[in-house]
Coordinates of C-alpha atoms (C1' of nucleotides) in Angstrom, one line a residue:
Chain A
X1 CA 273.9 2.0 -35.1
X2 CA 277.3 3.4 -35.7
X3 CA 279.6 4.7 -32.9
X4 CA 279.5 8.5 -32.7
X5 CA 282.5 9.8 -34.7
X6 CA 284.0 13.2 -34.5
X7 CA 281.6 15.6 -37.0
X8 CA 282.8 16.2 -40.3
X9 CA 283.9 19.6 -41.8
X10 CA 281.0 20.1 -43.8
X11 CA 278.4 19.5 -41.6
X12 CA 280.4 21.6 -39.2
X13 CA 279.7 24.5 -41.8
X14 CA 276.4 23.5 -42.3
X15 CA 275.6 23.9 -38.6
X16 CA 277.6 27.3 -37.8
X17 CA 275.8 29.0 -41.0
X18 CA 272.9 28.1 -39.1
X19 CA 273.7 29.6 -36.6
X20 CA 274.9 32.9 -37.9
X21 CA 272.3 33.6 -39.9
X22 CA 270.0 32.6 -37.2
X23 CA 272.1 35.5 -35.1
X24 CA 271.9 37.8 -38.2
X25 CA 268.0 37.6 -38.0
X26 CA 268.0 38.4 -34.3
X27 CA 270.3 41.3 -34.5
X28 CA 272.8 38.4 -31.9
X29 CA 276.2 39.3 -31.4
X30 CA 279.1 36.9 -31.9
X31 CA 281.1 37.2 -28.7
X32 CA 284.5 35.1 -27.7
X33 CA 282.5 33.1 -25.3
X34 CA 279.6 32.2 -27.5
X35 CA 282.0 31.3 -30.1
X36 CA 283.8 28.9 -27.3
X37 CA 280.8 27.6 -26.0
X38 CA 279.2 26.3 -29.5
X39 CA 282.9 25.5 -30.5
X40 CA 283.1 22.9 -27.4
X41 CA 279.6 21.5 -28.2
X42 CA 279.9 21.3 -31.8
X43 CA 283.2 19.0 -31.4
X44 CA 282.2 17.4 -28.7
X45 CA 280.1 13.9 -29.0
X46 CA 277.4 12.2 -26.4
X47 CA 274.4 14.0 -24.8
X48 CA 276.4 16.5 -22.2
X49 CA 275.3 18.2 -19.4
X50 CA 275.5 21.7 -18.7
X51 CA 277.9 21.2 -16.6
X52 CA 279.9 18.6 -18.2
X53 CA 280.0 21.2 -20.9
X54 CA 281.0 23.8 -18.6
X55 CA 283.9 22.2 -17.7
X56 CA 285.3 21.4 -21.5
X57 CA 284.5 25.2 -21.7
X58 CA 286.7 26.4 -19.2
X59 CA 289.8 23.9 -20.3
X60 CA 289.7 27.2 -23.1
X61 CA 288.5 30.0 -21.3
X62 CA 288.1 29.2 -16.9
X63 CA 286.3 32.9 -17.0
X64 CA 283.3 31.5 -18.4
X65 CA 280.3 31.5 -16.5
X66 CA 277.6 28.9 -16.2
X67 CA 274.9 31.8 -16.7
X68 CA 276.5 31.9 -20.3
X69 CA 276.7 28.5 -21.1
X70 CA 272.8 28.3 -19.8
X71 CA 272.5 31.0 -22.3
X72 CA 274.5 29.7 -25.1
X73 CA 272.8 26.4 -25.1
X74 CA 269.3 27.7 -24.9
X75 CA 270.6 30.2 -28.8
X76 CA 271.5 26.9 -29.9
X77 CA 268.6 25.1 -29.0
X78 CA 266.2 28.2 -30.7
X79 CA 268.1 27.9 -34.1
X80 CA 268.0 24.7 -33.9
X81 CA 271.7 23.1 -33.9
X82 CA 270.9 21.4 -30.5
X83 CA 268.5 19.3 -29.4
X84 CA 267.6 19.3 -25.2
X85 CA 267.0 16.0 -23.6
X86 CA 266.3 14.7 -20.2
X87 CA 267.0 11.3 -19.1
X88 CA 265.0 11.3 -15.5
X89 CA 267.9 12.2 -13.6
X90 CA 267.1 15.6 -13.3
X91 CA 269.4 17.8 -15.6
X92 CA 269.1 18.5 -19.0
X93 CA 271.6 17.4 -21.7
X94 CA 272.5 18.7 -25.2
X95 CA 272.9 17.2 -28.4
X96 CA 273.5 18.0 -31.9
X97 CA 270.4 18.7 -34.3
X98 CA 271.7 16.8 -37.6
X99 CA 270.2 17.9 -40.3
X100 CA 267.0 15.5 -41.2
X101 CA 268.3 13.4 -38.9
X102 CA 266.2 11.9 -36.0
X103 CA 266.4 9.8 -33.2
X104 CA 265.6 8.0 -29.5
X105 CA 267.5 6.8 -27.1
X106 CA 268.0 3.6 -25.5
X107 CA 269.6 4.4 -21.6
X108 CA 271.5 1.8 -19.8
X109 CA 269.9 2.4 -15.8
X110 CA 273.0 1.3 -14.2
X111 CA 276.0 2.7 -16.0
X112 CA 274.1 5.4 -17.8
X113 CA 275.3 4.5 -21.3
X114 CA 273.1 6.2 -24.0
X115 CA 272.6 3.9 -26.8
X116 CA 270.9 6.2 -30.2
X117 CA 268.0 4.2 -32.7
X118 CA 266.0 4.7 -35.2
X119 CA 262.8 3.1 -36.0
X120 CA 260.7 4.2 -39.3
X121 CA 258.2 2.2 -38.1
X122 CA 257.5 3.6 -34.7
X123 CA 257.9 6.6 -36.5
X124 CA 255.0 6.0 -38.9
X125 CA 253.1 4.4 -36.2
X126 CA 253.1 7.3 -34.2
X127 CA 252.1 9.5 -37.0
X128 CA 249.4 7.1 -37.2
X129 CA 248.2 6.9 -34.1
X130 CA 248.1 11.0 -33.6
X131 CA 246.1 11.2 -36.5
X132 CA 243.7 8.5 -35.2
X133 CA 243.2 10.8 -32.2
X134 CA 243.2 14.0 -34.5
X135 CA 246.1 15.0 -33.4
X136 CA 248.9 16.9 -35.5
X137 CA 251.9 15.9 -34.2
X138 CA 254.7 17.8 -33.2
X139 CA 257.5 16.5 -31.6
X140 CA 257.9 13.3 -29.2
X141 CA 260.4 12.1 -26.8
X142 CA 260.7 8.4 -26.6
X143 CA 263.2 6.9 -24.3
X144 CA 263.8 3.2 -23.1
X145 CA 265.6 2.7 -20.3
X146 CA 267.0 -0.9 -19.1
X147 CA 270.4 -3.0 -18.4
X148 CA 272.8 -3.4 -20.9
X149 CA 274.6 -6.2 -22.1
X150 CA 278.0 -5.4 -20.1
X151 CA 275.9 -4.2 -17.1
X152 CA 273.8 -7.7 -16.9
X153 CA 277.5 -9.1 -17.1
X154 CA 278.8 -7.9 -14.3
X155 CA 275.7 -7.8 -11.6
Chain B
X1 CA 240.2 5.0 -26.1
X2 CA 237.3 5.0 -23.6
X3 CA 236.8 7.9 -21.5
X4 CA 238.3 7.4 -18.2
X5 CA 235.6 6.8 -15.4
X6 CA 235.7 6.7 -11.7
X7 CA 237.2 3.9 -10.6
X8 CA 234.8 0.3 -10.3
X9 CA 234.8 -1.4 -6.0
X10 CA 236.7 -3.9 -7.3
X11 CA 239.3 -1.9 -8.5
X12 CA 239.4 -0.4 -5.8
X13 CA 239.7 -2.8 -3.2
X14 CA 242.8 -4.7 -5.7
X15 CA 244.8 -1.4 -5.5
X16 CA 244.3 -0.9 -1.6
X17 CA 245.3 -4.3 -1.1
X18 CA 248.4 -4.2 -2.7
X19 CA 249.1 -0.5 -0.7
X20 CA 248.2 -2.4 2.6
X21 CA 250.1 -5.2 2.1
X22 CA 252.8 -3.1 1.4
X23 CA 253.2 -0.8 4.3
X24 CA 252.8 -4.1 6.3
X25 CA 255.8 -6.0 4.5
X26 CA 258.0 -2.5 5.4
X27 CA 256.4 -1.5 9.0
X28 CA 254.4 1.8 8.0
X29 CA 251.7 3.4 9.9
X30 CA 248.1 3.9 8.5
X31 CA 247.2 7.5 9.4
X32 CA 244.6 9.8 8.5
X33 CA 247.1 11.9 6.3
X34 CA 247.5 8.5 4.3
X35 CA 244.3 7.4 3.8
X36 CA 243.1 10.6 2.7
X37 CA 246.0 11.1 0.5
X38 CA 245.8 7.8 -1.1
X39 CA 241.1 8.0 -1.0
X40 CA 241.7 11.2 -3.4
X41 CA 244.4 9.9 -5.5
X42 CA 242.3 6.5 -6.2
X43 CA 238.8 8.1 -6.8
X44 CA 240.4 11.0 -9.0
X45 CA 241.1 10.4 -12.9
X46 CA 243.6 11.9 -14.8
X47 CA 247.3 12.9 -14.2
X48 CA 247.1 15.2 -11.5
X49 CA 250.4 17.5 -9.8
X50 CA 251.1 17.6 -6.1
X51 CA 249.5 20.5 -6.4
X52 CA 246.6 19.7 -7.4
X53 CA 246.5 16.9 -5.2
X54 CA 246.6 18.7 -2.5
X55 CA 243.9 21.0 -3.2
X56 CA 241.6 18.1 -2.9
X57 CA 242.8 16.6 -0.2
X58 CA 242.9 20.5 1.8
X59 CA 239.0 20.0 1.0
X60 CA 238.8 17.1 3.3
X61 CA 241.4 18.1 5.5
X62 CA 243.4 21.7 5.9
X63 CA 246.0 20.8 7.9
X64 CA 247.3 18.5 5.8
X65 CA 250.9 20.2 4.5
X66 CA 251.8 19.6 0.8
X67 CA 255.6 17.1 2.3
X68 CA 252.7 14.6 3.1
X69 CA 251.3 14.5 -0.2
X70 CA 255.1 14.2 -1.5
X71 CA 256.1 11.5 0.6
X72 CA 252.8 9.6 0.4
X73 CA 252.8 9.4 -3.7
X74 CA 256.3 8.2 -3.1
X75 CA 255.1 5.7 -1.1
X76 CA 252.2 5.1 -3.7
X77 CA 254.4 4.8 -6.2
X78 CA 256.9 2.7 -4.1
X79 CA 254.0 0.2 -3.9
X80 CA 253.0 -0.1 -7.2
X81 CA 250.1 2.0 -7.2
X82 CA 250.6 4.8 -9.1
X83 CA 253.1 6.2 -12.0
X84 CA 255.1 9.1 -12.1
X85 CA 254.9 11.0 -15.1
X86 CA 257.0 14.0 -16.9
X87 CA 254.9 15.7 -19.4
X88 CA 258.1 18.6 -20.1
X89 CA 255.8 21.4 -18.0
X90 CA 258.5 20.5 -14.9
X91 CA 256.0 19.0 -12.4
X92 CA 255.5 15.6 -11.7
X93 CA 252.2 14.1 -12.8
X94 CA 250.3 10.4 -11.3
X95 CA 248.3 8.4 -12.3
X96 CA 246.7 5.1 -11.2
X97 CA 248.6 2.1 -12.4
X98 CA 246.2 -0.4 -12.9
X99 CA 247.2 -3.7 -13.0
X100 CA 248.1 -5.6 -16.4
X101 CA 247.4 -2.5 -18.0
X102 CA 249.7 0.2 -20.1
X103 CA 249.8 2.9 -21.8
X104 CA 251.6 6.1 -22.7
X105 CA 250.4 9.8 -23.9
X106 CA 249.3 11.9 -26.4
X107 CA 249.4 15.6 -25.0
X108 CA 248.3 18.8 -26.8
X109 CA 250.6 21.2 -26.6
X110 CA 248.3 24.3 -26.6
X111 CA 245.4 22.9 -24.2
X112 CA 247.1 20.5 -21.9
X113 CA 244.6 18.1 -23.1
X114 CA 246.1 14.2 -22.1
X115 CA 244.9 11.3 -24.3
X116 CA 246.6 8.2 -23.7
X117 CA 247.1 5.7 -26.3
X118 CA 248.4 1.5 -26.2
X119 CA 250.1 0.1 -29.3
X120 CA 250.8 -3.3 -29.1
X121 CA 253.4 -3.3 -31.9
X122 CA 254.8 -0.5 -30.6
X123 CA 255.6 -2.4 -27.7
X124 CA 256.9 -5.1 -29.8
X125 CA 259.1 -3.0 -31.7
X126 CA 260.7 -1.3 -28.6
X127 CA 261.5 -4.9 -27.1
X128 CA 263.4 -5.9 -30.4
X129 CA 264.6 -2.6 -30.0
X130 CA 266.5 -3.4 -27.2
X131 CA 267.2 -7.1 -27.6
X132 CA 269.2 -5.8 -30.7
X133 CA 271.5 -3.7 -28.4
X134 CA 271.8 -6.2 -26.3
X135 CA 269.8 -4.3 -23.8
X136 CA 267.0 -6.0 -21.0
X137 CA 264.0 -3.5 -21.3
X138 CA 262.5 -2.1 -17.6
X139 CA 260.6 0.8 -18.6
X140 CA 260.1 3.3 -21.1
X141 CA 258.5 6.6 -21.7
X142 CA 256.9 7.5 -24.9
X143 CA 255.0 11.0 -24.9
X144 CA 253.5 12.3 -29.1
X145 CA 253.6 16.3 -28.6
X146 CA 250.8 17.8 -31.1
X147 CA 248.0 19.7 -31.4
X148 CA 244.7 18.5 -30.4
X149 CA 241.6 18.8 -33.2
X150 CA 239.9 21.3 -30.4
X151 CA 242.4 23.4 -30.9
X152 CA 243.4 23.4 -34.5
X153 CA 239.7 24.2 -35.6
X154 CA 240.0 27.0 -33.0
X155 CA 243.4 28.4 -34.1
Chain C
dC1 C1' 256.2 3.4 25.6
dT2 C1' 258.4 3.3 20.8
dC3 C1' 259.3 4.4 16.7
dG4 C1' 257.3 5.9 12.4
dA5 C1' 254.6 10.1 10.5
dT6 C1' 253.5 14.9 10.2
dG7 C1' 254.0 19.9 9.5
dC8 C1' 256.7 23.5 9.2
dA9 C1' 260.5 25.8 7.6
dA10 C1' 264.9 25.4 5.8
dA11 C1' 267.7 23.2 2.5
dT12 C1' 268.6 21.4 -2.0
dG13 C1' 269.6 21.2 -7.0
dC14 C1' 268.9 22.9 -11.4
dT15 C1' 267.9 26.8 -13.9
dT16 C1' 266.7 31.7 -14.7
dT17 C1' 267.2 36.6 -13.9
dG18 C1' 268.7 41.5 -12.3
dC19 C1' 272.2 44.3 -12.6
dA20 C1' 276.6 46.9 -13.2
dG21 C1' 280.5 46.7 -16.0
dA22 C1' 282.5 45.0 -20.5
dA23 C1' 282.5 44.8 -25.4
dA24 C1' 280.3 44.2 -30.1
dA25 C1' 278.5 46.8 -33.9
Chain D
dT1 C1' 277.7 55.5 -28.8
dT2 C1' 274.3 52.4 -28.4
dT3 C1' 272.7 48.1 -27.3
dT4 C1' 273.7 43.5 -26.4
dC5 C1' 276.4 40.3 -23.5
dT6 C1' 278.9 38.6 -19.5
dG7 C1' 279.7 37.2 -14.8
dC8 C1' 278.3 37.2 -10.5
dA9 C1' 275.1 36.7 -7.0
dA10 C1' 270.5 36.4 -6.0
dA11 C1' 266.1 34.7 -7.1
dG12 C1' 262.8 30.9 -8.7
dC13 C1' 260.7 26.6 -8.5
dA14 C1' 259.8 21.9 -7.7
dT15 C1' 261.1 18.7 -4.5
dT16 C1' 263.5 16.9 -0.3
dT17 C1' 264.9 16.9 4.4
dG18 C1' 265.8 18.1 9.6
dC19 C1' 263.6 18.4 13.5
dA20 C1' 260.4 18.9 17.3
dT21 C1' 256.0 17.1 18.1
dC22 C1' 252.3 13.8 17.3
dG23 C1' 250.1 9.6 17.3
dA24 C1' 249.8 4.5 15.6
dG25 C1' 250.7 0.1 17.2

DNA sequence: CTCGATGCAAATGCTTTGCAGAAAA
DNA sequence: TTTTCTGCAAAGCATTTGCATCGAG
């Protein structure tokens, strides 16, 4: 797994034409605080909160509201340039929704530290084991959670 | 997968001795409340809400308010008796946990339907998983999203 | 008698929504 | 101009908690 470096130019483009024409479609309008809030998310890295996102947001604009980053973040999630996750602790965090890209999360339960992986073998084992139950399979979430290595050091 | 069936006396008795044990070890009080709370949960099958929980247990008892059910599948879950689980609907689900036994879900996203599934390599792969980022696994939660065969003939 | 448990209602925490004013198209 | 969007405050919802009272030990 490779640390999570800043997005790249391209993909950047690829993700914001999304987007538009996602908006296009749906007769959305491009406002200054939409185009802050999806700005903020795009360059930022890590799962965020809404109101760790909030807070990068009003560094550019403190007028914001949270109702519009709510509301932001739920047009990104329906084109599909975000992905929402929830870690148990009771708030739901954003990511970005790479192109064929997919993956879980490994979650450190005493520092919080979110670890991404990718398995094509679960992958194709779940497939499996939907079909097996005549399933068609949609989406999963798949989380482990445990100590990591610098957590198990200190304790 | 076998169809779930009431709960064998055996069973039974296992799971209400590890619950007595331990509210002696932490000095709590066997009340009515509890032991209907905790008859329902046991002789029930699926994943039930607090909410339906406590439409079962108003049929033995009325008066009994819906914080009791709460704080008693806390405690139930405190013990080891049950699992908490999240299928993305927003309420908490239980289940009995049985002992030496595991298992995650398989939940159709147009009925509701709950199948749940054990993979053995699965459970391999998420422990190498984990070793690999140094991590020590405690728990994990692994839900497959599709839609069931019921439904796809129906659709 | 004591101290934990209960039931109610109020509080909480995250998220959504109604609405009047602001601003895209 | 028309219609969507924003910001605020209020509402929603599942869950938790404070407190007076109850009841197990």
């Amino acid at each position: 797994m490779t640390e999570k470096q800043s997005i790249d130019e391209d993909t950047l483009q690829q993700l914001r034409k999304k987007l538009s024409t996602f908006m296009e479609k749906n007769g959305l309008r491009s406002t200054a605080q939409r185009r802050t809030v999806t700005d903020v998310f795009l360059r930022a890295t890590g799962h965020l909160s809404i109101e760790e996102l909030l807070a990068l947001v009003r560094d550019r604009d403190p007028k914001i509201g949270y109702a519009t980053v709510y509301r932001t973040l739920k047009l990104l999630k329906d084109c599909g340039i975000a992905y929402e996750r929830h870690f148990g602790d009771g708030v739901s965090r954003y990511e970005i929704a790479f192109v064929d890209e997919h993956h879980d999360h490994l979650i450190c339960l005493e520092c919080g530290k979110i670890v991404e992986f990718e398995n094509e073998e679960i992958e194709r084992l779940q497939e499996r084991l939907a079909a097996e139950h005549g399933f068609t399979l949609k989406r999963h979430t798949h989380e482990l959670y445990g100590v990591c290595a610098d957590c198990a050091a200190t304790s």
